[in-house]
Amino acid sequence: MRDRVPDETILELKDASFLAQGKQIVQGVSIPFEKGRTTALVGPSGGGKSTVLKLVAGLLIPTSGSALYRGEDISLMTRTRNLAFRKNAGFVFQDSALWANQSIRQILELPLKLHYPRMEAKQRTERIVTTLAGVGYRKDLDIRPAQLSMGEQKLIAFARATLCDPGILFLDEWTESLDDAAARRLVGIVKKKQEDGTTIVFVSHNFKIIRELAQRICMIVDGELSLEISGEAFAADEGLARMIERGIAQ
Ligand SMILES: Nc1ncnc2c1ncn2[C@@H]1O[C@H](COP(=O)(O)OP(=O)(O)OP(=O)(O)O)[C@@H](O)[C@H]1O
Ligand SMILES: [Mg+2]
């Protein structure tokens, strides 16, 4: 079990903005992320949730402001530091983002080969098989993503994000396209990760899942942080919960 150090900021967006193709997509967002806590990013479609998530994860570099990991600007890290950060940070992309020309086995071997270069092939296979069983994937390892449904691709994306047992999980619409049983299985895994002290930032439109997992909710509207509330306030205040539900559904 990882030590939970209260109030330790592990990630932080500081006045971060993102401009693409002349369009201001994210504007002046400042959010600290406490170690071991779960934050849900919610808001209407096209509001900028995925962009904010990628900024926190260092997958996009803010055009102004900064994204920090343990106080260090992610975009200024050395390659070695960046690799250590990547090993500790799993990311599920909204569209799964699996390599089209690789088999499921190859897709999952890649992070293990990168982050555990001395791991033997047999051990790699064992880790992959165990992780896939955990997410409920039962098909062949030697087929390509195009041969899978969107939901099955999401399972692979989730397995890839958790394969190296990261201390931080970024999950973008991670239960979308899944049936209830599969979604519950992933929620169960995320709950275990919460107990282990994993820092989690997730995007979801699923009100029930937000209510169940979020310890803090940040609403992103028109690229700005429009509301930030604790999970407790969300659970206790029906009016506030309804307002957020409407905001999510927009
Ligand atoms: N690289 C880019 N170039 C131009 N526009 C972009 C780029 N990335 C995102 N956008 C636009 O920025 C807005 C926010 O996109 P984003 O994907 O962050 O929203 P979202 O809140 O995740 O939406 P959804 O709930 O539909 O997933 C959208 O209008 C999108 O078209
Ligand atoms: Mg999105």
mmCIF file of C-alpha atoms and ligand atoms in Angstrom:
data_model
loop_
_atom_site.group_PDB
_atom_site.id
_atom_site.type_symbol
_atom_site.label_atom_id
_atom_site.label_comp_id
_atom_site.label_asym_id
_atom_site.label_seq_id
_atom_site.Cartn_x
_atom_site.Cartn_y
_atom_site.Cartn_z
ATOM 1 C CA MET A 1 0.000 0.000 0.000
ATOM 2 C CA ARG A 2 1.345 3.411 -0.983
ATOM 3 C CA ASP A 3 1.781 5.980 1.771
ATOM 4 C CA ARG A 4 -0.845 8.656 1.693
ATOM 5 C CA VAL A 5 0.739 12.016 2.500
ATOM 6 C CA PRO A 6 -2.151 14.437 2.992
ATOM 7 C CA ASP A 7 -2.099 17.759 1.185
ATOM 8 C CA GLU A 8 0.924 16.885 -0.885
ATOM 9 C CA THR A 9 0.431 18.433 -4.312
ATOM 10 C CA ILE A 10 1.680 15.958 -6.901
ATOM 11 C CA LEU A 11 0.395 17.656 -10.056
ATOM 12 C CA GLU A 12 -0.573 21.211 -10.757
ATOM 13 C CA LEU A 13 -1.918 23.329 -13.566
ATOM 14 C CA LYS A 14 -0.868 26.940 -13.074
ATOM 15 C CA ASP A 15 -2.752 29.508 -15.090
ATOM 16 C CA ALA A 16 -2.588 27.085 -18.017
ATOM 17 C CA SER A 17 -3.984 28.059 -21.409
ATOM 18 C CA PHE A 18 -4.012 26.178 -24.681
ATOM 19 C CA LEU A 19 -4.393 27.766 -28.048
ATOM 20 C CA ALA A 20 -4.730 25.669 -31.240
ATOM 21 C CA GLN A 21 -5.420 26.830 -34.776
ATOM 22 C CA GLY A 22 -6.124 30.340 -33.515
ATOM 23 C CA LYS A 23 -8.740 29.042 -31.087
ATOM 24 C CA GLN A 24 -8.508 29.471 -27.319
ATOM 25 C CA ILE A 25 -9.405 25.982 -26.114
ATOM 26 C CA VAL A 26 -8.331 26.285 -22.469
ATOM 27 C CA GLN A 27 -7.960 29.580 -20.650
ATOM 28 C CA GLY A 28 -6.173 30.360 -17.389
ATOM 29 C CA VAL A 29 -6.908 27.080 -15.613
ATOM 30 C CA SER A 30 -5.250 26.635 -12.203
ATOM 31 C CA ILE A 31 -5.859 23.347 -10.372
ATOM 32 C CA PRO A 32 -3.601 21.654 -7.810
ATOM 33 C CA PHE A 33 -3.963 17.847 -7.550
ATOM 34 C CA GLU A 34 -3.355 16.329 -4.163
ATOM 35 C CA LYS A 35 -1.533 13.013 -3.990
ATOM 36 C CA GLY A 36 -3.837 10.042 -3.530
ATOM 37 C CA ARG A 37 -7.033 11.968 -4.299
ATOM 38 C CA THR A 38 -9.542 11.422 -7.109
ATOM 39 C CA THR A 39 -10.698 14.368 -9.202
ATOM 40 C CA ALA A 40 -13.484 14.217 -11.796
ATOM 41 C CA LEU A 41 -13.401 16.679 -14.675
ATOM 42 C CA VAL A 42 -16.960 17.246 -15.815
ATOM 43 C CA GLY A 43 -18.793 19.592 -18.128
ATOM 44 C CA PRO A 44 -20.560 19.895 -21.456
ATOM 45 C CA SER A 45 -19.258 18.293 -24.667
ATOM 46 C CA GLY A 46 -16.553 20.346 -26.334
ATOM 47 C CA GLY A 47 -15.941 22.293 -23.118
ATOM 48 C CA GLY A 48 -12.265 21.346 -22.946
ATOM 49 C CA LYS A 49 -12.137 18.391 -20.493
ATOM 50 C CA SER A 50 -9.918 16.168 -22.652
ATOM 51 C CA THR A 51 -7.599 19.078 -23.379
ATOM 52 C CA VAL A 52 -7.285 19.918 -19.658
ATOM 53 C CA LEU A 53 -6.607 16.232 -18.875
ATOM 54 C CA LYS A 54 -3.839 16.089 -21.510
ATOM 55 C CA LEU A 55 -2.335 19.308 -20.133
ATOM 56 C CA VAL A 56 -2.197 17.903 -16.587
ATOM 57 C CA ALA A 57 -0.711 14.671 -17.942
ATOM 58 C CA GLY A 58 1.955 16.538 -19.890
ATOM 59 C CA LEU A 59 0.719 15.162 -23.223
ATOM 60 C CA LEU A 60 0.003 18.713 -24.413
ATOM 61 C CA ILE A 61 2.178 21.663 -23.473
ATOM 62 C CA PRO A 62 0.320 24.793 -22.344
ATOM 63 C CA THR A 63 0.794 27.710 -24.739
ATOM 64 C CA SER A 64 0.990 29.872 -21.614
ATOM 65 C CA GLY A 65 1.153 28.962 -17.928
ATOM 66 C CA SER A 66 2.521 25.608 -16.814
ATOM 67 C CA ALA A 67 1.855 21.987 -15.823
ATOM 68 C CA LEU A 68 3.927 20.749 -12.885
ATOM 69 C CA TYR A 69 4.750 17.264 -11.601
ATOM 70 C CA ARG A 70 6.184 17.359 -8.071
ATOM 71 C CA GLY A 71 6.843 21.065 -8.599
ATOM 72 C CA GLU A 72 8.776 20.543 -11.839
ATOM 73 C CA ASP A 73 7.565 21.928 -15.177
ATOM 74 C CA ILE A 74 6.752 18.795 -17.214
ATOM 75 C CA SER A 75 7.682 20.465 -20.516
ATOM 76 C CA LEU A 76 11.175 21.291 -19.186
ATOM 77 C CA MET A 77 12.004 17.848 -17.799
ATOM 78 C CA THR A 78 15.037 15.919 -18.968
ATOM 79 C CA ARG A 79 14.304 12.796 -21.007
ATOM 80 C CA THR A 80 15.159 10.584 -18.032
ATOM 81 C CA ARG A 81 12.863 12.500 -15.666
ATOM 82 C CA ASN A 82 10.109 12.503 -18.270
ATOM 83 C CA LEU A 83 10.424 8.738 -18.738
ATOM 84 C CA ALA A 84 10.151 8.237 -14.949
ATOM 85 C CA PHE A 85 7.031 10.431 -14.935
ATOM 86 C CA ARG A 86 5.516 8.483 -17.854
ATOM 87 C CA LYS A 87 6.165 5.187 -16.076
ATOM 88 C CA ASN A 88 4.262 6.504 -13.071
ATOM 89 C CA ALA A 89 1.346 7.889 -15.117
ATOM 90 C CA GLY A 90 -1.149 5.715 -17.005
ATOM 91 C CA PHE A 91 -3.474 7.363 -19.535
ATOM 92 C CA VAL A 92 -6.698 6.074 -21.093
ATOM 93 C CA PHE A 93 -7.508 8.131 -24.188
ATOM 94 C CA GLN A 94 -11.108 8.949 -25.006
ATOM 95 C CA ASP A 95 -10.746 7.179 -28.365
ATOM 96 C CA SER A 96 -8.567 4.399 -26.820
ATOM 97 C CA ALA A 97 -5.717 5.342 -29.242
ATOM 98 C CA LEU A 98 -4.432 1.799 -29.856
ATOM 99 C CA TRP A 99 -1.805 1.299 -32.565
ATOM 100 C CA ALA A 100 -3.768 0.164 -35.620
ATOM 101 C CA ASN A 101 -0.969 -1.903 -37.172
ATOM 102 C CA GLN A 102 0.056 -3.768 -34.016
ATOM 103 C CA SER A 103 -1.449 -6.777 -32.292
ATOM 104 C CA ILE A 104 -2.927 -6.483 -28.796
ATOM 105 C CA ARG A 105 0.135 -8.375 -27.516
ATOM 106 C CA GLN A 106 2.528 -5.910 -29.187
ATOM 107 C CA ILE A 107 0.550 -2.906 -27.940
ATOM 108 C CA LEU A 108 0.796 -4.130 -24.360
ATOM 109 C CA GLU A 109 4.409 -5.303 -24.635
ATOM 110 C CA LEU A 110 5.567 -1.835 -25.622
ATOM 111 C CA PRO A 111 5.225 -0.068 -22.223
ATOM 112 C CA LEU A 112 6.695 -3.098 -20.440
ATOM 113 C CA LYS A 113 9.709 -3.189 -22.778
ATOM 114 C CA LEU A 114 10.167 0.565 -22.337
ATOM 115 C CA HIS A 115 9.785 0.767 -18.575
ATOM 116 C CA TYR A 116 11.074 -2.686 -17.557
ATOM 117 C CA PRO A 117 13.819 -3.368 -20.111
ATOM 118 C CA ARG A 118 15.151 -6.334 -18.119
ATOM 119 C CA MET A 119 11.802 -8.102 -17.813
ATOM 120 C CA GLU A 120 11.850 -11.518 -19.476
ATOM 121 C CA ALA A 121 9.407 -12.397 -22.263
ATOM 122 C CA LYS A 122 7.670 -14.999 -20.091
ATOM 123 C CA GLN A 123 7.155 -12.478 -17.284
ATOM 124 C CA ARG A 124 5.852 -9.902 -19.760
ATOM 125 C CA THR A 125 3.298 -12.357 -21.093
ATOM 126 C CA GLU A 126 2.247 -13.288 -17.558
ATOM 127 C CA ARG A 127 1.766 -9.621 -16.615
ATOM 128 C CA ILE A 128 -0.237 -8.976 -19.798
ATOM 129 C CA VAL A 129 -2.454 -12.046 -19.350
ATOM 130 C CA THR A 130 -3.135 -11.229 -15.684
ATOM 131 C CA THR A 131 -3.949 -7.590 -16.415
ATOM 132 C CA LEU A 132 -6.253 -8.529 -19.295
ATOM 133 C CA ALA A 133 -8.044 -11.103 -17.138
ATOM 134 C CA GLY A 134 -8.513 -8.362 -14.527
ATOM 135 C CA VAL A 135 -10.311 -6.098 -16.999
ATOM 136 C CA GLY A 136 -12.366 -9.006 -18.354
ATOM 137 C CA TYR A 137 -10.796 -9.322 -21.819
ATOM 138 C CA ARG A 138 -10.971 -12.892 -22.999
ATOM 139 C CA LYS A 139 -10.175 -12.794 -26.712
ATOM 140 C CA ASP A 140 -6.995 -13.614 -28.567
ATOM 141 C CA LEU A 141 -3.831 -11.593 -27.941
ATOM 142 C CA ASP A 142 -2.696 -11.847 -31.528
ATOM 143 C CA ILE A 143 -5.409 -9.833 -33.226
ATOM 144 C CA ARG A 144 -5.457 -6.154 -34.103
ATOM 145 C CA PRO A 145 -7.633 -3.372 -32.628
ATOM 146 C CA ALA A 146 -9.799 -3.196 -35.771
ATOM 147 C CA GLN A 147 -11.009 -6.718 -34.975
ATOM 148 C CA LEU A 148 -12.366 -5.533 -31.619
ATOM 149 C CA SER A 149 -15.479 -3.588 -30.661
ATOM 150 C CA MET A 150 -15.119 -0.055 -29.235
ATOM 151 C CA GLY A 151 -15.834 -1.447 -25.761
ATOM 152 C CA GLU A 152 -13.170 -4.143 -26.108
ATOM 153 C CA GLN A 153 -10.707 -1.503 -27.297
ATOM 154 C CA LYS A 154 -11.491 0.471 -24.137
ATOM 155 C CA LEU A 155 -10.631 -2.595 -22.043
ATOM 156 C CA ILE A 156 -7.257 -2.867 -23.798
ATOM 157 C CA ALA A 157 -6.657 0.872 -23.310
ATOM 158 C CA PHE A 158 -7.465 0.512 -19.605
ATOM 159 C CA ALA A 159 -5.199 -2.537 -19.321
ATOM 160 C CA ARG A 160 -2.363 -0.620 -21.018
ATOM 161 C CA ALA A 161 -2.785 2.312 -18.599
ATOM 162 C CA THR A 162 -2.617 0.088 -15.509
ATOM 163 C CA LEU A 163 -0.014 -2.418 -16.755
ATOM 164 C CA CYS A 164 2.987 -0.750 -15.061
ATOM 165 C CA ASP A 165 1.030 -0.165 -11.833
ATOM 166 C CA PRO A 166 1.325 3.631 -12.022
ATOM 167 C CA GLY A 167 0.845 5.955 -9.046
ATOM 168 C CA ILE A 168 -1.223 8.297 -11.222
ATOM 169 C CA LEU A 169 -4.114 7.397 -13.507
ATOM 170 C CA PHE A 170 -5.624 9.688 -16.137
ATOM 171 C CA LEU A 171 -8.889 8.286 -17.473
ATOM 172 C CA ASP A 172 -10.825 9.955 -20.277
ATOM 173 C CA GLU A 173 -14.397 8.661 -20.770
ATOM 174 C CA TRP A 174 -13.092 5.268 -19.688
ATOM 175 C CA THR A 175 -16.464 3.508 -19.281
ATOM 176 C CA GLU A 176 -17.952 4.803 -22.523
ATOM 177 C CA SER A 177 -19.002 1.965 -24.916
ATOM 178 C CA LEU A 178 -18.911 -0.582 -22.090
ATOM 179 C CA ASP A 179 -21.873 -2.606 -20.891
ATOM 180 C CA ASP A 180 -22.847 -2.295 -17.227
ATOM 181 C CA ALA A 181 -20.978 -5.408 -16.094
ATOM 182 C CA ALA A 182 -17.746 -4.337 -17.802
ATOM 183 C CA ALA A 183 -18.080 -0.780 -16.480
ATOM 184 C CA ARG A 184 -18.629 -2.110 -12.937
ATOM 185 C CA ARG A 185 -15.517 -4.236 -13.262
ATOM 186 C CA LEU A 186 -13.399 -1.189 -14.177
ATOM 187 C CA VAL A 187 -14.998 0.879 -11.403
ATOM 188 C CA GLY A 188 -13.987 -1.937 -9.010
ATOM 189 C CA ILE A 189 -10.377 -1.727 -10.231
ATOM 190 C CA VAL A 190 -10.366 2.064 -9.833
ATOM 191 C CA LYS A 191 -11.738 1.718 -6.291
ATOM 192 C CA LYS A 192 -8.879 -0.630 -5.398
ATOM 193 C CA LYS A 193 -6.429 1.869 -6.883
ATOM 194 C CA GLN A 194 -7.989 4.589 -4.715
ATOM 195 C CA GLU A 195 -7.428 2.428 -1.630
ATOM 196 C CA ASP A 196 -3.800 1.923 -2.695
ATOM 197 C CA GLY A 197 -3.280 5.704 -2.763
ATOM 198 C CA THR A 198 -3.261 6.206 -6.525
ATOM 199 C CA THR A 199 -3.838 9.776 -7.689
ATOM 200 C CA ILE A 200 -6.686 9.706 -10.208
ATOM 201 C CA VAL A 201 -7.965 12.331 -12.616
ATOM 202 C CA PHE A 202 -10.892 11.168 -14.705
ATOM 203 C CA VAL A 203 -13.345 12.565 -17.212
ATOM 204 C CA SER A 204 -16.830 11.153 -17.321
ATOM 205 C CA HIS A 205 -20.376 11.996 -18.292
ATOM 206 C CA ASN A 206 -21.648 9.187 -16.082
ATOM 207 C CA PHE A 207 -23.291 10.851 -13.096
ATOM 208 C CA LYS A 208 -23.460 7.635 -11.066
ATOM 209 C CA ILE A 209 -19.770 6.896 -11.488
ATOM 210 C CA ILE A 210 -18.809 10.494 -10.691
ATOM 211 C CA ARG A 211 -20.868 10.295 -7.527
ATOM 212 C CA GLU A 212 -19.300 6.990 -6.549
ATOM 213 C CA LEU A 213 -15.648 7.833 -7.146
ATOM 214 C CA ALA A 214 -14.992 11.564 -7.147
ATOM 215 C CA GLN A 215 -13.487 13.182 -4.065
ATOM 216 C CA ARG A 216 -13.481 16.499 -5.903
ATOM 217 C CA ILE A 217 -15.296 17.730 -8.996
ATOM 218 C CA CYS A 218 -13.973 20.376 -11.375
ATOM 219 C CA MET A 219 -16.381 21.641 -13.994
ATOM 220 C CA ILE A 220 -14.855 22.843 -17.243
ATOM 221 C CA VAL A 221 -17.042 25.095 -19.383
ATOM 222 C CA ASP A 222 -15.815 26.973 -22.473
ATOM 223 C CA GLY A 223 -12.224 26.115 -21.580
ATOM 224 C CA GLU A 224 -12.408 27.611 -18.108
ATOM 225 C CA LEU A 225 -12.695 26.148 -14.636
ATOM 226 C CA SER A 226 -16.218 27.224 -13.802
ATOM 227 C CA LEU A 227 -16.782 25.338 -10.542
ATOM 228 C CA GLU A 228 -14.784 23.274 -8.077
ATOM 229 C CA ILE A 229 -16.481 21.357 -5.271
ATOM 230 C CA SER A 230 -15.648 18.523 -2.923
ATOM 231 C CA GLY A 231 -17.213 15.083 -3.311
ATOM 232 C CA GLU A 232 -18.789 15.512 0.137
ATOM 233 C CA ALA A 233 -20.538 18.757 -0.881
ATOM 234 C CA PHE A 234 -21.671 17.037 -4.075
ATOM 235 C CA ALA A 235 -23.112 14.095 -2.101
ATOM 236 C CA ALA A 236 -24.765 16.295 0.540
ATOM 237 C CA ASP A 237 -26.268 19.023 -1.633
ATOM 238 C CA GLU A 238 -28.974 17.629 -3.942
ATOM 239 C CA GLY A 239 -29.458 21.029 -5.618
ATOM 240 C CA LEU A 240 -25.761 21.297 -6.445
ATOM 241 C CA ALA A 241 -25.730 17.693 -7.665
ATOM 242 C CA ARG A 242 -28.671 18.387 -10.011
ATOM 243 C CA MET A 243 -26.912 21.490 -11.313
ATOM 244 C CA ILE A 244 -23.800 19.472 -12.095
ATOM 245 C CA GLU A 245 -25.878 16.725 -13.674
ATOM 246 C CA ARG A 246 -27.461 19.319 -15.961
ATOM 247 C CA GLY A 247 -24.017 20.742 -16.765
ATOM 248 C CA ILE A 248 -22.715 17.280 -17.635
ATOM 249 C CA ALA A 249 -25.706 16.489 -19.789
ATOM 250 C CA GLN A 250 -25.571 19.700 -21.828
HETATM 251 N N1 LIG B 1 -5.819 20.458 -31.563
HETATM 252 C C1 LIG B 1 -6.970 21.116 -31.686
HETATM 253 N N2 LIG B 1 -7.155 22.007 -32.683
HETATM 254 C C2 LIG B 1 -8.304 22.697 -32.806
HETATM 255 N N3 LIG B 1 -9.368 22.559 -32.000
HETATM 256 C C3 LIG B 1 -9.252 21.657 -30.993
HETATM 257 C C4 LIG B 1 -8.056 20.903 -30.780
HETATM 258 N N4 LIG B 1 -8.245 20.124 -29.706
HETATM 259 C C5 LIG B 1 -9.493 20.368 -29.264
HETATM 260 N N5 LIG B 1 -10.089 21.289 -30.035
HETATM 261 C C6 LIG B 1 -11.432 21.858 -29.816
HETATM 262 O O1 LIG B 1 -11.491 22.341 -28.495
HETATM 263 C C7 LIG B 1 -12.763 22.090 -27.908
HETATM 264 C C8 LIG B 1 -12.593 21.275 -26.632
HETATM 265 O O2 LIG B 1 -12.216 19.952 -26.975
HETATM 266 P P1 LIG B 1 -12.092 18.784 -25.907
HETATM 267 O O3 LIG B 1 -11.868 17.543 -26.680
HETATM 268 O O4 LIG B 1 -11.077 19.157 -24.897
HETATM 269 O O5 LIG B 1 -13.546 18.825 -25.247
HETATM 270 P P2 LIG B 1 -14.261 17.790 -24.259
HETATM 271 O O6 LIG B 1 -14.808 18.594 -23.123
HETATM 272 O O7 LIG B 1 -13.348 16.677 -23.935
HETATM 273 O O8 LIG B 1 -15.490 17.267 -25.120
HETATM 274 P P3 LIG B 1 -16.230 15.805 -25.148
HETATM 275 O O9 LIG B 1 -17.097 15.763 -23.904
HETATM 276 O O10 LIG B 1 -17.038 15.856 -26.383
HETATM 277 O O11 LIG B 1 -15.179 14.765 -25.170
HETATM 278 C C9 LIG B 1 -13.580 21.404 -28.994
HETATM 279 O O12 LIG B 1 -14.380 22.367 -29.620
HETATM 280 C C10 LIG B 1 -12.536 20.835 -29.931
HETATM 281 O O13 LIG B 1 -13.017 20.777 -31.251
HETATM 282 MG MG MG B 2 -13.342 14.710 -24.344
#
